[in-house]
C-alpha cells in the first residue's frame, strides 16, 4: 500500500459504486445468526450470543435483511467512516482486499483499543463486498464462531459447520481475542482460515490487542495472524476528531457553529466513542435548555462531565426514572409495552445516552439485551418530542439535574 499524506476525509459513496469485474462470487449461504450457542471449552449451554455488559458492544441489527448482513448495523457504512492518520493503513488495506480478495494481504489483522472504529471499518467493508456481488461472505463477532462451533460439536454436526464456514469466500471476524486459551476453537479457526485462503478467499480479523499480546494463543495460529498484514488503529488526532464532529453536525437538527465544533474537538481527547458521547451530551443539553451551542456552553458541559466521572450508571438512571413514573426497575428490562412503561424506558435510554459514555448498543444490552435499532428509535423519539413538549422537556431536565448531583 502506498500511503499518501492527506487530511481526514469522508469516503464518497461513488468510490464504491464502480463495479469490480474481477471480484469472485459466493458459493453458498452463511450460517444463520439466530442459532443457540455455547462455548466448547466450557461446555456450558446457552440460548444465544451473549447480550450483557460482557458481550461485544455491537448493535443487534434487524434480522429482516439479507443473511450475509444480519450481524451488521445499518449505520456502520464506509461512507460514514472518517479516514485519518489514525486508521489510514487499516482502511487502505481493507479497500485493497475488497478489490483483490485473497491477494497480498491475507489475513488482514486490525487491532486497537475499544471505541476506535475497528467494528465500523470491518462492517463497512463487509457491506461493500456484498454490494459488489459477493454472497459467500460472513461477518460476526468471534464469540459467535466459537459458540456455533460448540453447538456443532454437541449436536454432532461438525461437518455441516465446516461446510458453512470453510466454503466462504470472505470471512470477517471481530474480537478474535475471545479465542485466547480455547485450544479446540483455535484449531478450528486455523483450519478455517487456511481453507478459505487456499481457495483464494479473504479473511479479515479485528482484536483489541496485537497478536503477540494475546496470551494463550497457539503458536500456529499466532503465526497465521502475523503472516498477513497487521495494522493498528489508534486514537484520532485533532484533524480526524474535527472531521468526525463536522459529519455529526451535518446530520444534527441543532445548528452548531464551526468555531464551537473546533472547541469540542480540541477538548475531547480520547477514542471515537467518547468523542461522539461528548457531542451527544452537548447537543442534548442545548436542546433541553434551549440555549445556543457556543464555545462557552461547550466548556461548561464538558467541565461538568469531567467533574463527575463514572458517577452516573444505567442502574441509577433506571432507578430514578422508575421512581418518577412508578415503574419497577425490572420492567425496564422486560417486554412490557404498556404506554407508561414504554415512555419510562424510552426516557431512560435518552438520559443514559446523554449522561454516560455508553453507546446505544451498550445501553440496550443493559436494558434486557435490546437491539441497537430499538434503542436508536427510542432515543430519536424522545429527542423529537423534547422540541415540542414543554412538560416532557422540563421533566427530563429535572431527571438530569437529579442524576448529576
Short mmCIF file of C-alpha atoms in Angstrom, two decimals, residues 254 256 260 263-264 267-268 274-310 312 350-351 353-357 397 400-401 404:
data_model
loop_
_atom_site.label_atom_id
_atom_site.label_comp_id
_atom_site.label_asym_id
_atom_site.label_seq_id
_atom_site.Cartn_x
_atom_site.Cartn_y
_atom_site.Cartn_z
CA UNK A 254 -29.34 21.68 16.05
CA UNK A 256 -23.58 24.27 15.58
CA UNK A 260 -17.80 25.56 18.55
CA UNK A 263 -13.54 23.80 20.54
CA UNK A 264 -15.28 20.49 21.17
CA UNK A 267 -11.39 19.46 24.34
CA UNK A 268 -12.50 15.89 23.67
CA UNK A 274 -16.05 9.14 23.82
CA UNK A 275 -15.96 11.90 21.23
CA UNK A 276 -19.45 11.06 19.98
CA UNK A 277 -20.61 10.79 23.58
CA UNK A 278 -19.39 14.33 24.26
CA UNK A 279 -21.17 15.52 21.11
CA UNK A 280 -24.44 13.92 22.23
CA UNK A 281 -24.20 15.47 25.69
CA UNK A 282 -23.57 18.94 24.30
CA UNK A 283 -26.35 18.87 21.68
CA UNK A 284 -28.81 17.24 24.07
CA UNK A 285 -28.23 19.83 26.80
CA UNK A 286 -28.55 22.64 24.26
CA UNK A 287 -31.84 21.20 23.02
CA UNK A 288 -33.19 20.67 26.53
CA UNK A 289 -32.14 24.07 27.82
CA UNK A 290 -32.93 25.82 24.52
CA UNK A 291 -29.57 27.52 24.50
CA UNK A 292 -27.26 28.17 21.55
CA UNK A 293 -24.20 25.92 21.33
CA UNK A 294 -21.33 28.32 21.88
CA UNK A 295 -17.72 27.61 22.93
CA UNK A 296 -18.56 28.79 26.46
CA UNK A 297 -21.57 26.44 26.56
CA UNK A 298 -19.38 23.54 25.41
CA UNK A 299 -16.80 24.29 28.11
CA UNK A 300 -19.49 24.26 30.78
CA UNK A 301 -20.93 20.92 29.71
CA UNK A 302 -17.55 19.25 29.35
CA UNK A 303 -16.28 20.59 32.67
CA UNK A 304 -19.42 19.25 34.32
CA UNK A 305 -18.85 15.84 32.73
CA UNK A 306 -15.21 15.72 33.75
CA UNK A 307 -16.04 16.76 37.32
CA UNK A 308 -18.22 13.70 37.91
CA UNK A 309 -16.60 10.81 36.03
CA UNK A 310 -18.32 7.45 36.28
CA UNK A 312 -23.99 8.09 36.59
CA UNK A 350 -32.31 9.00 26.19
CA UNK A 351 -30.94 10.09 29.57
CA UNK A 353 -27.12 8.37 26.16
CA UNK A 354 -26.79 11.94 27.41
CA UNK A 355 -25.18 11.27 30.80
CA UNK A 356 -22.95 8.28 30.08
CA UNK A 357 -20.30 7.38 27.53
CA UNK A 397 -34.23 18.39 32.66
CA UNK A 400 -30.73 15.03 34.51
CA UNK A 401 -30.18 17.55 37.30
CA UNK A 404 -25.83 14.77 38.14
#
